[in-house]
Amino acid sequence: MNSTQYVLEVDNLAVEFDTYGGVVQAVRDVSFKLRKGKTLAIVGESGCGKSVTVQSLMGLIPMPPGRITRGSARLGGDELLHIAPAALNAIRGKRIGMIFQDPMSALNPTMSIGAQIAETLVVHRGMTASAARTEVLELLHLTQIPEPEQRLNQYPFECSGGMLQRAMIAMSIACKPEVLIADEPTTALDVTIQAQILLLLKQLQQSHGLSIILITHDLGVVAHMAHDVAVMYAGQVVESAPVDDLFYRPAHPYTLGLRAALPGNDPQKQRLQIIPGSPPDLFAPPPACAFADRCPHTMRLCRSAAPATYTRPPPPASQASTNSAHEARCWLHHPQAPSSPVRSSAAT
Amino acid sequence: MLIEATHLQKFFTLNGGRRVHAVDDVSLGIAEHEVVGLVGESGSGKTTFGKTLIGLYDKSGGEVRYRGEVLPARYTAADFRQQASEIQIIFQDPYGSLNPRMTIFEIIAEGLRLRDHCSLASTRDKVVYWLERVGLSADHLSRYPHEFSGGQRQRVGIARALIVEPKLLVCDEPISALDVSVQAQVVQLLGELQESMGLSLLFIAHDLSMVRHVSDRMAVMYLGSLIELGPTEAVYFRPLHPYTQLLIASKPEPDPAHERQRQDPLIKGEIPSPIDLKPRCRFAGRCPKAEPRCFVERPVLREVQPARLVACHLL
């Protein structure tokens, strides 16, 4: 695989926070690659470090108390971490756009929608106020917001969540970014509005050639949107795979557990499978496998040594060269490990 | 029916006399040992219905009967005290609904103390029993809510509600603030308790697939109206009302092959404002099948197939 296929590469990122209770290791060794024009979903539960990961790419980690202790992130060839504020400002909002979970609190309540979007254009593209206004109207049309002319002069409190999310999308794509980071963009919205917003993101990806990082905890949204998926647990990526492999041949017991905890759609009502226990304390993360205490397949090794990341051979019928690798951070994929459900290649 | 609302209404009056039709003419009953799932989007009035049903809001119209007896339209403190050992509620936000200055022991024991006029110490055994029953332990007694995760707090909320052994439990979006794996834990716990205690449950949620998992009958609300009611499996797999059909079809499934076949969302626009509603079908403005009469006449909920009630002119 040649590296120009990737717009964004993150290697071995680690982020800590100083708190009164001690040091929280929120992100511990996260690596992923975002393919050009594709969507990478980062999935995980609250506190797994998915939001901190993308916030550190955007320079949004407050330092102190936060600290990026390790790792690198490159957009094209340009480093994003540990760079001067001026250099970061030239990238953030321009080459990487971001939309947040709660549009009501992410937008400035004292500025009209139009002025907030125009601000980006004036700062990054040096537009005059009147040129920016024309452009904003065009952007709002693009996001299919109802009555865009009227929205220009309205304030966030006058709009619904769905409309605000459209306005935020307009803002994030105003400078034609290479990468769009969407942090739980539909979590605060109803399913019918979610469907509309996801469709909009897909259309924009096509028309603008956007590469999207989608943070979500909803596996339905992942299946709908993603080309590649990274599953995070306790500050680490425990499995990364092309979307079909992740759903049909999950390789990490945590991924398997997440799938089973969802009520299925089959007419036969099945008992929900439960992942017992709760995620580990990131003040003192377990030295070995973070999932060992909740895993149905734990071996003695899992509690004594941190698992390496293993690459799974692609299924025989796939075109392996065009897909991303399927990797899992789990001892069960060691060549000498006993057989287990996560190693059988059968669809689950 | 254990509890039955007939033509229940709840309006809120705004400045200038405009009215919010939060719950507008909803009739819904819950039988003994039955679980009714109530679904709808934000602003549909499902939470307001639950709270009005059990007296947390004064009723604007209609009535509620509990075991045949009419409940007061406006509750006094004495009414609540009398009702508390029969009807309980668990709330959506496990962070906001526990007093941060009380220990878990005090929180769970409070209902018993008030009902039996007994000392805190005398309730200890029962509180420990309930802590264990919801999957916590006696070690947690002297801790405070901030020391617990969302799922654990929701378990505390369940123990607090069930320690007085009510007959009816209203669950107001009990899992929507929780992570997927924890949602399954809480739903399973509620299901087990419902069965072993013979509880009746009103399970309010916006996640249809979870509601399908726990409920016997499913009720769908839209903009203050009950628009569909029927056996859960029938409503989920063969929805009749155009809104229910679109609602169920809008939810993405955790299955990439299925999602690639998905058609673009048919539902346009957003849920309109519930202020000063006109007498017409509440869904007419977004309905792909709407006819002229949908805009001038409000459909009533009626039986269109055995046990299946729908409010739609087209059926």
Coordinates of C-alpha atoms in Angstrom, one line a residue, chain A residues 1-347:
Chain A
M1 CA 0.0 0.0 0.0
N2 CA 1.4 3.4 -0.8
S3 CA 1.1 6.1 1.8
T4 CA -0.5 8.7 -0.4
Q5 CA -3.7 6.8 0.0
Y6 CA -3.9 8.1 3.6
V7 CA -4.8 11.7 4.4
L8 CA -4.2 11.4 8.1
E9 CA -2.0 9.0 10.0
V10 CA -1.8 8.8 13.8
D11 CA 0.9 6.8 15.5
N12 CA 1.2 5.7 19.1
L13 CA -0.7 8.7 20.5
A14 CA -0.8 8.9 24.3
V15 CA -2.6 11.6 26.3
E16 CA -2.7 12.1 30.1
F17 CA -4.5 14.5 32.4
D18 CA -3.5 15.7 35.8
T19 CA -6.4 15.6 38.3
Y20 CA -6.7 15.9 42.0
G21 CA -7.1 12.1 42.1
G22 CA -3.9 11.5 40.2
V23 CA -2.9 11.1 36.5
V24 CA -5.6 9.8 34.2
Q25 CA -4.2 8.0 31.2
A26 CA -7.1 8.8 28.9
V27 CA -5.4 7.7 25.6
R28 CA -2.8 5.0 25.7
D29 CA -1.1 4.2 22.5
V30 CA -3.6 4.9 19.7
S31 CA -2.7 4.5 16.0
F32 CA -5.0 4.7 13.0
K33 CA -4.9 5.7 9.4
L34 CA -7.7 7.6 7.5
R35 CA -8.1 6.7 3.9
K36 CA -8.7 9.5 1.4
G37 CA -12.4 10.1 0.6
K38 CA -13.4 7.4 3.1
T39 CA -15.0 7.3 6.5
L40 CA -13.3 5.9 9.5
A41 CA -15.5 5.3 12.5
I42 CA -14.0 5.3 16.0
V43 CA -16.3 3.4 18.2
G44 CA -16.3 2.9 22.0
E45 CA -18.2 3.6 25.2
S46 CA -18.0 6.7 27.4
G47 CA -14.5 7.2 28.8
C48 CA -12.7 5.0 26.2
G49 CA -10.7 8.0 25.0
K50 CA -12.3 8.5 21.5
S51 CA -13.1 12.1 22.0
V52 CA -9.8 12.9 23.6
T53 CA -8.0 11.3 20.6
V54 CA -9.6 13.6 18.1
Q55 CA -9.4 16.7 20.4
S56 CA -5.7 16.2 20.6
L57 CA -5.5 16.3 16.8
M58 CA -7.3 19.6 16.8
G59 CA -5.2 21.1 19.6
L60 CA -8.3 21.2 21.8
I61 CA -6.8 19.5 24.8
P62 CA -6.3 22.1 27.6
M63 CA -2.7 22.0 28.6
P64 CA -2.3 21.9 31.6
P65 CA -4.0 19.7 32.9
G66 CA -3.7 17.7 29.7
R67 CA -0.4 16.4 28.2
I68 CA 0.4 14.7 25.0
T69 CA 3.1 12.4 26.2
R70 CA 3.8 10.4 23.1
G71 CA 3.0 9.9 19.4
S72 CA 2.6 11.8 16.2
A73 CA -0.2 12.7 13.8
R74 CA 0.4 13.8 10.2
L75 CA -2.0 15.5 7.9
G76 CA -0.6 14.9 4.5
G77 CA 3.0 15.3 5.4
D78 CA 2.5 17.9 8.2
E79 CA 2.8 17.2 11.8
L80 CA -0.2 18.2 14.0
L81 CA 1.1 17.6 17.5
H82 CA 3.5 19.8 19.4
I83 CA 3.4 22.6 16.8
A84 CA 3.3 26.3 17.3
P85 CA -0.2 27.8 17.8
A86 CA 0.1 29.9 14.6
A87 CA 0.8 26.8 12.6
L88 CA -2.1 24.9 14.2
N89 CA -4.4 27.8 13.5
A90 CA -3.6 27.6 9.9
I91 CA -4.7 24.0 9.8
R92 CA -7.6 23.8 12.3
G93 CA -10.8 24.9 10.8
K94 CA -9.2 25.2 7.4
R95 CA -7.7 21.8 6.5
I96 CA -9.6 19.9 9.3
G97 CA -13.2 20.8 10.1
M98 CA -15.0 19.6 13.1
I99 CA -18.6 19.1 14.2
F100 CA -19.6 18.5 17.7
Q101 CA -22.2 16.4 19.5
D102 CA -24.3 19.1 21.0
P103 CA -24.8 21.9 18.4
M104 CA -26.6 24.1 21.0
S105 CA -23.6 24.4 23.2
A106 CA -21.0 24.3 20.4
L107 CA -22.3 27.4 18.7
N108 CA -22.0 30.9 20.1
P109 CA -25.3 31.9 21.5
T110 CA -24.6 35.6 21.1
M111 CA -23.8 35.5 17.4
S112 CA -26.2 35.0 14.5
I113 CA -25.8 31.8 12.6
G114 CA -24.7 33.7 9.5
A115 CA -22.0 35.7 11.3
Q116 CA -20.6 32.5 12.9
I117 CA -20.2 30.8 9.6
A118 CA -18.9 33.9 8.0
E119 CA -16.2 34.3 10.7
T120 CA -14.4 31.1 9.4
L121 CA -14.4 32.5 5.8
V122 CA -13.1 35.9 6.9
V123 CA -10.3 34.4 9.0
H124 CA -9.2 31.5 6.8
R125 CA -10.0 32.7 3.3
G126 CA -9.6 36.4 3.8
M127 CA -13.0 37.2 2.4
T128 CA -14.8 40.5 2.9
A129 CA -17.9 40.5 5.0
S130 CA -20.2 40.8 2.0
A131 CA -18.5 38.2 0.0
A132 CA -18.6 35.9 3.0
R133 CA -22.3 36.5 3.4
T134 CA -23.0 35.3 -0.2
E135 CA -20.8 32.2 0.4
V136 CA -22.6 31.5 3.7
L137 CA -25.9 31.5 2.0
E138 CA -24.6 29.0 -0.6
L139 CA -23.2 26.8 2.2
L140 CA -26.6 26.8 4.0
H141 CA -28.3 25.9 0.7
L142 CA -25.9 23.0 0.4
T143 CA -26.8 21.7 3.8
Q144 CA -30.5 21.8 2.8
I145 CA -31.4 23.8 5.9
P146 CA -35.0 25.0 5.6
E147 CA -35.3 28.7 4.6
P148 CA -31.6 29.6 4.6
E149 CA -32.1 33.3 4.0
Q150 CA -34.0 33.5 7.2
R151 CA -31.5 31.4 9.2
L152 CA -28.7 33.9 8.4
N153 CA -29.9 36.4 10.9
Q154 CA -31.3 34.0 13.5
Y155 CA -29.6 33.0 16.7
P156 CA -29.0 29.4 17.8
F157 CA -31.9 29.5 20.3
E158 CA -34.3 30.1 17.5
C159 CA -33.4 26.9 15.7
S160 CA -34.0 23.2 16.3
G161 CA -31.2 20.8 17.0
G162 CA -31.3 19.4 13.5
M163 CA -31.1 22.9 11.9
L164 CA -28.2 23.8 14.2
Q165 CA -26.3 20.6 13.3
R166 CA -26.8 21.6 9.6
A167 CA -25.4 25.1 10.4
M168 CA -22.4 23.5 12.1
I169 CA -21.8 21.3 9.1
A170 CA -21.9 24.3 6.9
M171 CA -19.3 26.0 9.1
S172 CA -17.1 23.0 9.2
I173 CA -16.9 22.6 5.4
A174 CA -16.7 26.3 4.7
C175 CA -13.0 26.2 4.0
K176 CA -13.2 23.0 2.0
P177 CA -11.2 20.9 4.5
E178 CA -9.5 17.7 3.6
V179 CA -10.7 16.0 6.8
L180 CA -13.9 16.4 8.7
I181 CA -14.1 15.2 12.3
A182 CA -17.6 14.5 13.4
D183 CA -17.8 13.8 17.2
E184 CA -21.1 12.0 17.8
P185 CA -22.8 14.3 15.3
T186 CA -26.3 12.7 15.7
T187 CA -26.3 11.4 19.3
A188 CA -28.4 14.4 20.4
L189 CA -30.8 14.0 17.5
D190 CA -33.9 11.9 16.9
V191 CA -33.7 8.9 14.6
T192 CA -35.6 10.5 11.7
I193 CA -33.4 13.7 11.9
Q194 CA -30.3 11.5 12.3
A195 CA -31.2 9.8 9.0
Q196 CA -31.3 13.1 7.3
I197 CA -28.0 14.4 8.7
L198 CA -26.2 11.1 7.9
L199 CA -27.4 11.3 4.4
L200 CA -26.2 14.9 4.2
L201 CA -22.7 13.9 5.4
K202 CA -22.6 11.1 2.8
Q203 CA -23.6 13.5 0.0
L204 CA -20.9 16.0 1.1
Q205 CA -18.3 13.3 1.2
Q206 CA -19.1 12.5 -2.4
S207 CA -19.3 16.0 -3.7
H208 CA -16.3 17.4 -1.7
G209 CA -14.2 14.3 -1.5
L210 CA -14.2 14.6 2.2
S211 CA -12.4 12.1 4.4
I212 CA -14.4 11.7 7.6
I213 CA -13.5 10.6 11.1
L214 CA -16.8 9.7 12.7
I215 CA -16.9 9.2 16.5
T216 CA -19.9 7.3 17.7
H217 CA -21.1 4.6 20.1
D218 CA -23.9 3.5 17.8
L219 CA -23.0 0.4 15.8
G220 CA -26.0 1.1 13.5
V221 CA -24.5 4.4 12.5
V222 CA -21.2 2.7 12.0
A223 CA -22.7 0.1 9.7
H224 CA -24.5 2.9 7.8
M225 CA -21.5 5.3 7.3
A226 CA -18.1 3.7 7.8
H227 CA -15.6 2.1 5.4
D228 CA -13.1 1.4 8.2
V229 CA -13.7 1.0 11.9
A230 CA -11.5 1.4 15.0
V231 CA -12.9 0.0 18.2
M232 CA -11.5 1.7 21.3
Y233 CA -11.5 0.3 24.9
A234 CA -9.8 1.8 27.9
G235 CA -7.7 4.3 25.9
Q236 CA -6.5 1.8 23.3
V237 CA -7.6 0.7 19.8
V238 CA -8.4 -2.9 20.4
E239 CA -9.6 -3.8 16.9
S240 CA -9.4 -2.1 13.5
A241 CA -10.9 -3.4 10.3
P242 CA -12.8 -2.8 7.2
V243 CA -16.4 -2.4 8.2
D244 CA -17.6 -5.8 6.8
D245 CA -14.8 -7.7 8.6
L246 CA -15.6 -5.9 11.8
F247 CA -19.3 -6.9 11.7
Y248 CA -19.1 -10.3 10.1
R249 CA -15.7 -11.5 11.4
P250 CA -15.1 -9.6 14.7
A251 CA -11.7 -10.5 16.1
H252 CA -11.7 -9.0 19.6
P253 CA -13.9 -10.4 22.4
Y254 CA -14.9 -6.8 23.3
T255 CA -16.2 -6.2 19.7
L256 CA -18.1 -9.5 19.9
G257 CA -19.6 -8.5 23.3
L258 CA -20.7 -5.1 22.0
R259 CA -22.5 -6.7 19.1
A260 CA -24.2 -9.3 21.3
A261 CA -25.4 -6.6 23.8
L262 CA -27.5 -5.0 21.0
P263 CA -31.1 -6.2 20.6
G264 CA -31.2 -7.8 17.2
N265 CA -33.8 -7.5 14.5
D266 CA -34.6 -11.1 14.0
P267 CA -38.2 -12.1 14.6
Q268 CA -37.0 -14.5 17.3
K269 CA -36.5 -12.4 20.4
Q270 CA -33.2 -13.4 22.0
R271 CA -31.9 -12.7 25.4
L272 CA -29.5 -9.8 25.4
Q273 CA -25.9 -10.9 26.1
I274 CA -24.3 -8.9 28.8
I275 CA -20.7 -7.9 29.1
P276 CA -20.2 -8.3 32.9
G277 CA -18.5 -5.6 34.9
S278 CA -17.3 -2.2 33.9
P279 CA -14.3 -0.7 32.1
P280 CA -11.1 -0.4 34.1
D281 CA -10.0 2.6 36.1
L282 CA -7.7 4.7 33.9
F283 CA -6.0 6.2 36.9
A284 CA -4.3 2.8 37.2
P285 CA -4.9 0.9 34.0
P286 CA -4.2 -2.9 34.1
P287 CA -0.6 -3.6 33.1
A288 CA -1.7 -6.4 30.7
C289 CA -4.9 -6.7 28.7
A290 CA -7.4 -4.0 29.8
F291 CA -10.4 -6.3 28.9
A292 CA -9.1 -9.4 30.7
D293 CA -11.5 -8.9 33.7
R294 CA -14.6 -8.9 31.6
C295 CA -13.5 -11.3 28.8
P296 CA -15.1 -14.8 28.5
H297 CA -11.9 -16.2 27.0
T298 CA -9.3 -14.9 29.5
M299 CA -6.1 -16.9 29.8
R300 CA -3.4 -16.6 32.4
L301 CA -1.2 -14.8 29.9
C302 CA -3.8 -12.0 29.5
R303 CA -3.3 -10.8 33.0
S304 CA 0.5 -10.9 32.9
A305 CA 1.5 -9.5 29.6
A306 CA 0.1 -6.8 27.3
P307 CA -1.1 -8.4 24.1
A308 CA 0.5 -7.4 20.8
T309 CA -1.5 -6.3 17.8
Y310 CA -2.0 -9.1 15.4
T311 CA -3.0 -8.8 11.8
R312 CA -5.7 -11.3 10.7
P313 CA -5.4 -12.9 7.3
P314 CA -8.2 -11.6 5.0
P315 CA -11.0 -13.9 4.1
P316 CA -10.2 -15.9 0.9
A317 CA -12.8 -14.2 -1.3
S318 CA -11.8 -10.5 -0.6
Q319 CA -9.6 -8.2 -2.6
A320 CA -7.1 -7.7 0.2
S321 CA -5.0 -5.2 -1.6
T322 CA -7.7 -2.5 -1.6
N323 CA -8.9 -3.0 1.9
S324 CA -7.4 -1.8 5.2
A325 CA -5.7 -4.4 7.4
H326 CA -7.8 -6.3 10.0
E327 CA -5.9 -6.0 13.3
A328 CA -6.8 -7.0 16.9
R329 CA -4.9 -6.4 20.1
C330 CA -5.6 -9.8 21.7
W331 CA -3.6 -12.8 22.7
L332 CA -6.2 -15.1 21.1
H333 CA -4.7 -14.3 17.8
H334 CA -1.2 -15.5 18.7
P335 CA -0.3 -18.4 16.5
Q336 CA -0.1 -20.7 19.5
A337 CA -3.3 -19.6 21.2
P338 CA -6.2 -22.1 21.7
S339 CA -9.0 -21.9 19.2
S340 CA -11.9 -19.5 20.2
P341 CA -14.9 -17.9 18.6
V342 CA -12.9 -14.8 17.6
R343 CA -10.5 -16.9 15.5
S344 CA -12.9 -19.0 13.6
S345 CA -13.4 -17.4 10.2
A346 CA -17.1 -18.2 10.1
A347 CA -19.5 -15.3 10.0

